[in-house]
Tab-separated table of N, CA and C in Angstrom:
chain	number	residue	atom	x	y	z
A	1	MET	N	152.300	114.484	86.471
A	1	MET	CA	151.872	115.781	86.501
A	1	MET	C	151.265	116.113	87.877
A	2	ALA	N	151.618	117.110	88.618
A	2	ALA	CA	150.995	117.420	89.805
A	2	ALA	C	149.680	117.821	89.655
A	3	ALA	N	148.686	117.500	90.616
A	3	ALA	CA	147.234	117.947	90.764
A	3	ALA	C	147.173	119.297	90.950
A	4	LYS	N	146.217	119.997	90.426
A	4	LYS	CA	145.832	121.306	90.722
A	4	LYS	C	145.035	121.539	91.995
A	5	SER	N	145.144	122.676	92.510
A	5	SER	CA	144.407	122.951	93.565
A	5	SER	C	142.910	123.032	93.291
A	6	PRO	N	142.039	122.662	94.298
A	6	PRO	CA	140.598	122.856	93.912
A	6	PRO	C	140.201	124.292	93.611
A	7	ASP	N	141.032	125.258	93.994
A	7	ASP	CA	140.745	126.622	93.729
A	7	ASP	C	141.348	127.167	92.411
A	8	ALA	N	142.126	126.406	91.709
A	8	ALA	CA	142.781	126.710	90.553
A	8	ALA	C	141.762	127.067	89.307
A	9	PHE	N	142.287	127.824	88.434
A	9	PHE	CA	141.383	128.028	87.345
A	9	PHE	C	141.683	126.898	86.301
A	10	ARG	N	140.580	126.652	85.585
A	10	ARG	CA	140.826	125.621	84.588
A	10	ARG	C	140.539	126.143	83.186
A	11	THR	N	141.137	125.365	82.239
A	11	THR	CA	141.013	125.755	80.854
A	11	THR	C	139.643	125.198	80.287
A	12	ILE	N	139.362	125.752	79.082
A	12	ILE	CA	138.027	125.311	78.557
A	12	ILE	C	138.078	123.810	78.212
A	13	SER	N	139.192	123.039	77.877
A	13	SER	CA	139.208	121.762	77.699
A	13	SER	C	139.114	120.964	78.923
A	14	GLU	N	139.568	121.467	80.194
A	14	GLU	CA	139.487	120.775	81.365
A	14	GLU	C	137.972	120.790	81.847
A	15	VAL	N	137.335	121.999	81.771
A	15	VAL	CA	135.943	122.046	82.036
A	15	VAL	C	135.115	121.244	81.125
A	16	ALA	N	135.493	121.213	79.852
A	16	ALA	CA	134.511	120.403	78.928
A	16	ALA	C	134.710	118.992	79.132
A	17	ASP	N	135.822	118.427	79.555
A	17	ASP	CA	136.055	117.147	79.942
A	17	ASP	C	135.376	116.821	81.296
A	18	TRP	N	135.368	117.680	82.209
A	18	TRP	CA	134.682	117.507	83.518
A	18	TRP	C	133.142	117.486	83.337
A	19	LEU	N	132.603	118.281	82.200
A	19	LEU	CA	131.197	118.217	82.136
A	19	LEU	C	130.760	117.265	80.940
A	20	ASP	N	131.702	116.582	80.347
A	20	ASP	CA	131.529	115.609	79.343
A	20	ASP	C	130.830	116.103	78.157
A	21	ARG	N	131.186	117.544	77.809
A	21	ARG	CA	130.491	118.307	76.739
A	21	ARG	C	131.609	118.727	75.741
A	22	PRO	N	131.466	119.029	74.592
A	22	PRO	CA	132.526	119.577	73.869
A	22	PRO	C	132.776	121.091	74.219
A	23	ALA	N	133.733	121.582	73.941
A	23	ALA	CA	134.279	122.957	74.322
A	23	ALA	C	133.258	124.008	73.563
A	24	HIS	N	132.833	123.610	72.295
A	24	HIS	CA	132.070	124.618	71.527
A	24	HIS	C	130.566	124.885	72.209
A	25	VAL	N	130.287	123.924	72.893
A	25	VAL	CA	129.003	124.012	73.772
A	25	VAL	C	129.179	124.989	74.942
A	26	LEU	N	130.307	124.995	75.626
A	26	LEU	CA	130.483	125.902	76.744
A	26	LEU	C	130.699	127.277	76.027
A	27	ARG	N	131.254	127.392	75.029
A	27	ARG	CA	131.309	128.787	74.413
A	27	ARG	C	129.873	129.220	73.980
A	28	PHE	N	129.051	128.367	73.603
A	28	PHE	CA	127.507	128.692	73.208
A	28	PHE	C	126.868	129.129	74.419
A	29	TRP	N	127.073	128.285	75.587
A	29	TRP	CA	126.368	128.724	76.774
A	29	TRP	C	126.637	129.996	77.237
A	30	GLU	N	128.087	130.415	77.105
A	30	GLU	CA	128.567	131.872	77.531
A	30	GLU	C	127.690	132.840	76.750
A	31	SER	N	127.451	132.504	75.613
A	31	SER	CA	126.513	133.471	74.791
A	31	SER	C	125.114	133.723	75.197
A	32	LYS	N	124.684	132.579	75.807
A	32	LYS	CA	123.162	132.698	76.239
A	32	LYS	C	123.004	132.999	77.709
A	33	PHE	N	124.203	132.688	78.454
A	33	PHE	CA	124.059	133.046	79.971
A	33	PHE	C	125.249	133.906	80.305
A	34	PRO	N	124.840	135.271	80.197
A	34	PRO	CA	125.809	136.223	80.547
A	34	PRO	C	126.495	136.150	82.072
A	35	GLN	N	125.963	135.340	82.973
A	35	GLN	CA	126.334	135.166	84.291
A	35	GLN	C	127.763	134.267	84.224
A	36	VAL	N	127.931	133.576	83.150
A	36	VAL	CA	129.172	132.774	83.001
A	36	VAL	C	130.115	133.737	82.410
A	37	LYS	N	131.239	134.015	83.285
A	37	LYS	CA	132.236	134.964	82.893
A	37	LYS	C	133.654	134.506	83.016
A	38	PRO	N	134.049	133.624	82.303
A	38	PRO	CA	135.485	133.263	82.425
A	38	PRO	C	136.508	134.348	82.222
A	39	VAL	N	137.699	134.194	82.961
A	39	VAL	CA	138.756	135.185	82.676
A	39	VAL	C	139.239	134.964	81.381
A	40	LYS	N	139.530	135.868	80.469
A	40	LYS	CA	140.099	135.678	79.192
A	40	LYS	C	141.433	136.488	79.193
A	41	ARG	N	142.535	135.566	78.861
A	41	ARG	CA	143.827	136.263	78.763
A	41	ARG	C	144.130	136.640	77.360
A	42	ALA	N	145.325	137.225	77.293
A	42	ALA	CA	145.696	137.615	75.793
A	42	ALA	C	145.499	136.561	74.783
A	43	GLY	N	145.009	136.884	73.702
A	43	GLY	CA	144.709	135.618	72.752
A	43	GLY	C	143.410	135.147	72.870
A	44	GLY	N	142.750	135.386	73.819
A	44	GLY	CA	141.249	135.061	74.092
A	44	GLY	C	141.118	133.699	74.845
A	45	ARG	N	142.229	133.214	75.241
A	45	ARG	CA	142.081	131.907	76.129
A	45	ARG	C	141.353	132.145	77.441
A	46	ARG	N	140.361	131.035	77.523
A	46	ARG	CA	139.559	131.153	78.655
A	46	ARG	C	140.074	130.320	79.942
A	47	TYR	N	139.898	131.014	81.011
A	47	TYR	CA	140.182	130.304	82.400
A	47	TYR	C	138.958	130.494	83.258
A	48	TYR	N	138.367	129.239	83.631
A	48	TYR	CA	137.185	129.333	84.434
A	48	TYR	C	137.537	129.087	85.931
A	49	ARG	N	137.005	129.954	86.850
A	49	ARG	CA	136.864	129.794	88.156
A	49	ARG	C	136.135	128.812	88.566
A	50	PRO	N	136.311	128.412	89.883
A	50	PRO	CA	135.500	127.211	90.366
A	50	PRO	C	133.845	127.671	90.488
A	51	ASP	N	133.671	129.011	90.725
A	51	ASP	CA	132.326	129.344	90.570
A	51	ASP	C	131.606	129.263	89.301
A	52	ASP	N	132.515	129.614	88.204
A	52	ASP	CA	131.899	129.465	86.941
A	52	ASP	C	131.745	128.027	86.463
A	53	MET	N	132.541	127.093	87.009
A	53	MET	CA	132.455	125.713	86.833
A	53	MET	C	131.096	125.207	87.371
A	54	LEU	N	130.806	125.610	88.585
A	54	LEU	CA	129.584	125.251	89.334
A	54	LEU	C	128.379	125.684	88.502
A	55	LEU	N	128.380	126.797	88.098
A	55	LEU	CA	127.359	127.389	87.300
A	55	LEU	C	127.093	126.597	86.036
A	56	LEU	N	128.148	126.365	85.233
A	56	LEU	CA	128.033	125.489	84.110
A	56	LEU	C	127.609	124.046	84.317
A	57	GLY	N	127.960	123.524	85.635
A	57	GLY	CA	127.315	122.191	85.871
A	57	GLY	C	125.974	122.251	86.298
A	58	GLY	N	125.418	123.368	86.803
A	58	GLY	CA	123.987	123.476	87.002
A	58	GLY	C	123.283	123.725	85.791
A	59	ILE	N	123.760	124.427	84.817
A	59	ILE	CA	123.235	124.682	83.448
A	59	ILE	C	123.085	123.282	82.721
A	60	LYS	N	124.067	122.618	82.867
A	60	LYS	CA	124.215	121.443	82.159
A	60	LYS	C	123.118	120.376	82.664
A	61	LYS	N	123.067	120.391	84.017
A	61	LYS	CA	122.037	119.367	84.695
A	61	LYS	C	120.671	119.955	84.242
A	62	LEU	N	120.306	121.128	84.135
A	62	LEU	CA	118.979	121.663	83.825
A	62	LEU	C	118.710	121.245	82.369
A	63	LEU	N	119.747	121.559	81.434
A	63	LEU	CA	119.424	121.379	80.007
A	63	LEU	C	119.439	119.934	79.522
A	64	HIS	N	120.417	119.199	79.948
A	64	HIS	CA	120.656	117.804	79.568
A	64	HIS	C	120.044	116.888	80.425
A	65	ASP	N	120.167	116.914	81.691
A	65	ASP	CA	119.673	115.937	82.627
A	65	ASP	C	118.070	116.030	82.697
A	66	ASP	N	117.537	117.484	82.958
A	66	ASP	CA	116.306	117.560	83.164
A	66	ASP	C	115.414	117.916	81.892
A	67	GLY	N	116.073	118.283	80.788
A	67	GLY	CA	115.495	118.403	79.646
A	67	GLY	C	114.927	119.732	79.379
A	68	MET	N	115.247	120.803	80.252
A	68	MET	CA	114.696	122.049	80.004
A	68	MET	C	115.294	122.906	78.657
A	69	THR	N	114.528	123.996	78.358
A	69	THR	CA	115.149	124.744	77.365
A	69	THR	C	116.073	125.855	77.717
A	70	ILE	N	116.744	126.425	76.945
A	70	ILE	CA	117.653	127.543	77.300
A	70	ILE	C	116.755	128.662	77.923
A	71	LYS	N	115.582	129.010	77.147
A	71	LYS	CA	114.769	130.027	77.843
A	71	LYS	C	114.254	129.679	79.302
A	72	GLY	N	113.974	128.580	79.542
A	72	GLY	CA	113.560	127.915	80.902
A	72	GLY	C	114.729	128.077	81.794
A	73	VAL	N	115.807	127.770	81.464
A	73	VAL	CA	116.928	127.959	82.271
A	73	VAL	C	117.281	129.298	82.672
A	74	GLN	N	117.227	130.210	81.662
A	74	GLN	CA	117.322	131.713	81.875
A	74	GLN	C	116.268	132.213	82.776
A	75	LYS	N	115.091	131.728	82.737
A	75	LYS	CA	114.007	132.198	83.618
A	75	LYS	C	114.381	131.720	85.075
A	76	ILE	N	114.641	130.472	85.206
A	76	ILE	CA	115.081	130.002	86.501
A	76	ILE	C	116.109	130.873	87.158
A	77	MET	N	117.225	131.138	86.281
A	77	MET	CA	118.369	131.912	86.667
A	77	MET	C	117.889	133.407	87.090
A	78	ARG	N	116.871	133.946	86.389
A	78	ARG	CA	116.384	135.391	86.745
A	78	ARG	C	115.554	135.164	88.136
A	79	GLU	N	114.773	134.121	88.164
A	79	GLU	CA	113.756	134.065	89.451
A	79	GLU	C	114.583	133.584	90.558
A	80	GLN	N	115.356	132.437	90.485
A	80	GLN	CA	115.790	131.837	91.513
A	80	GLN	C	117.453	132.323	91.856
A	81	GLY	N	117.991	132.778	90.890
A	81	GLY	CA	119.471	133.310	91.088
A	81	GLY	C	120.500	132.140	90.674
A	82	VAL	N	121.668	132.774	90.614
A	82	VAL	CA	122.780	131.990	90.049
A	82	VAL	C	123.222	130.909	91.128
A	83	LYS	N	123.060	131.275	92.317
A	83	LYS	CA	123.433	130.291	93.422
A	83	LYS	C	122.615	129.047	93.389
A	84	TYR	N	121.308	129.260	93.189
A	84	TYR	CA	120.419	128.127	92.981
A	84	TYR	C	120.777	127.218	91.960
A	85	VAL	N	121.232	127.703	90.737
A	85	VAL	CA	121.540	126.969	89.527
A	85	VAL	C	122.757	126.298	89.862
A	86	SER	N	123.644	126.908	90.406
A	86	SER	CA	125.112	126.458	90.753
A	86	SER	C	124.889	125.305	91.711
A	87	GLY	N	123.983	125.317	92.698
A	87	GLY	CA	123.792	124.305	93.640
A	87	GLY	C	123.404	122.968	93.002
A	88	MET	N	122.873	123.010	91.750
A	88	MET	CA	122.429	121.843	91.092
A	88	MET	C	123.741	120.964	90.474
A	89	SER	N	124.782	121.672	90.535
A	89	SER	CA	125.862	121.051	89.776
A	89	SER	C	126.501	119.866	90.477
A	90	GLN	N	127.227	118.992	89.703
A	90	GLN	CA	127.919	117.885	90.086
A	90	GLN	C	129.076	118.636	90.934
A	91	PRO	N	129.689	117.801	91.969
A	91	PRO	CA	130.787	118.483	92.813
A	91	PRO	C	132.075	118.538	92.108
A	92	LEU	N	132.559	119.704	92.518
A	92	LEU	CA	133.962	120.039	91.929
A	92	LEU	C	135.029	119.025	92.260
A	93	ASP	N	134.971	118.173	93.274
A	93	ASP	CA	135.985	117.266	93.724
A	93	ASP	C	136.184	116.283	92.540
A	94	GLU	N	135.160	116.003	91.728
A	94	GLU	CA	135.309	115.025	90.691
A	94	GLU	C	136.387	115.579	89.605
A	95	VAL	N	136.804	117.036	89.651
A	95	VAL	CA	137.837	117.426	88.749
A	95	VAL	C	139.031	116.757	89.072
A	96	THR	N	139.327	116.695	90.484
A	96	THR	CA	140.738	116.324	90.934
A	96	THR	C	140.701	114.857	91.433
A	97	ALA	N	139.660	114.055	90.906
A	97	ALA	CA	139.591	112.779	91.335
A	97	ALA	C	140.879	111.970	90.775
A	98	GLY	N	141.472	111.224	91.676
A	98	GLY	CA	142.661	110.473	91.434
A	98	GLY	C	143.918	111.329	91.531
A	99	ALA	N	143.849	112.543	92.031
A	99	ALA	CA	144.996	113.516	92.180
A	99	ALA	C	145.849	112.873	93.231
A	100	GLY	N	145.259	112.224	94.246
A	100	GLY	CA	146.284	111.717	95.317
A	100	GLY	C	147.202	110.656	94.653
A	101	THR	N	146.855	109.853	93.752
A	101	THR	CA	147.583	108.949	93.138
A	101	THR	C	148.763	109.506	92.313
A	102	GLU	N	148.332	110.624	91.546
A	102	GLU	CA	149.449	111.337	90.808
A	102	GLU	C	150.444	111.776	91.647
A	103	THR	N	150.001	112.504	92.794
A	103	THR	CA	150.933	113.162	93.657
A	103	THR	C	151.846	112.216	94.289
A	104	ALA	N	151.269	111.260	94.772
A	104	ALA	CA	152.102	110.213	95.441
A	104	ALA	C	153.203	109.628	94.517
A	105	VAL	N	152.903	109.408	93.169
A	105	VAL	CA	153.819	108.978	92.205
A	105	VAL	C	154.892	110.014	92.008
A	106	ALA	N	154.485	111.117	91.874
A	106	ALA	CA	155.311	112.257	91.653
A	106	ALA	C	156.429	112.548	92.761
A	107	GLU	N	155.979	112.257	94.033
A	107	GLU	CA	156.718	112.466	95.147
A	107	GLU	C	157.675	111.366	95.378
A	108	THR	N	157.507	110.034	94.759
A	108	THR	CA	158.353	108.991	95.061
A	108	THR	C	159.206	108.857	93.859
A	109	ALA	N	159.066	109.488	92.816
A	109	ALA	CA	159.945	109.117	91.586
A	109	ALA	C	161.069	110.135	91.678
A	110	THR	N	162.277	109.533	91.308
A	110	THR	CA	163.470	110.470	91.215
A	110	THR	C	163.747	110.446	89.838
A	111	VAL	N	164.098	111.686	89.402
A	111	VAL	CA	164.567	111.808	87.998
A	111	VAL	C	165.847	112.574	87.916
A	112	ARG	N	166.851	111.869	87.055
A	112	ARG	CA	168.025	112.269	87.036
A	112	ARG	C	168.231	113.127	85.785
A	113	THR	N	168.774	114.229	85.839
A	113	THR	CA	168.931	115.116	84.601
A	113	THR	C	170.330	114.980	84.077
A	114	SER	N	171.274	114.710	85.143
A	114	SER	CA	172.772	114.723	84.845
A	114	SER	C	173.341	113.620	85.674
A	115	PRO	N	174.634	113.125	85.228
A	115	PRO	CA	175.246	112.002	85.790
A	115	PRO	C	175.512	112.378	87.144
A	116	PRO	N	175.618	111.411	88.304
A	116	PRO	CA	175.948	111.650	89.518
A	116	PRO	C	177.351	112.280	89.749
A	117	GLY	N	177.699	113.131	90.759
A	117	GLY	CA	178.959	113.521	91.135
A	117	GLY	C	179.224	114.811	90.377
A	118	PRO	N	180.336	115.476	90.700
A	118	PRO	CA	180.671	116.767	90.313
A	118	PRO	C	180.718	116.841	88.655
A	119	THR	N	180.529	118.003	88.036
A	119	THR	CA	180.426	118.011	86.545
A	119	THR	C	181.521	119.119	86.087
A	120	ALA	N	182.642	118.965	86.850
A	120	ALA	CA	183.839	119.759	86.440
A	120	ALA	C	184.289	119.538	84.986
A	121	ALA	N	184.622	120.476	84.315
A	121	ALA	CA	185.089	120.403	82.958
A	121	ALA	C	186.598	119.559	83.034
A	122	ARG	N	186.690	118.725	82.003
A	122	ARG	CA	188.068	117.934	82.043
A	122	ARG	C	188.920	118.657	80.991
A	123	PRO	N	190.196	118.578	81.118
A	123	PRO	CA	190.980	119.199	80.155
A	123	PRO	C	191.017	118.259	78.884
A	124	VAL	N	191.097	118.830	77.735
A	124	VAL	CA	191.149	118.008	76.492
A	124	VAL	C	192.718	117.806	76.264
A	125	PRO	N	192.961	116.427	75.902
A	125	PRO	CA	194.403	116.130	75.739
A	125	PRO	C	194.873	116.581	74.426
């Protein structure tokens, strides 16, 4: 599978894996932090922009690593701003870690879907 661009939108499962948190936790954080606004497609599927991911990474750090409460993080977000909280996130390049290997393998692999040579129909005897 080819690696995604660093600017690509990510699904909730990709972001949950990146943050090492279950998807339901991200949905809960969306309800507590209106600043997190993933794009929702038909059927309610969420797609997170890189900025949303950084904000979620900062929220995770404050809640889980620093032991803050949700109210405490909400206060920091009001007083310091979204950029401050986003700046605490783990880097996004960890999302595409190992992407170079996948790309190199994909570029060198040859896949045949049909036999070599022309595929003209042969008459039936």
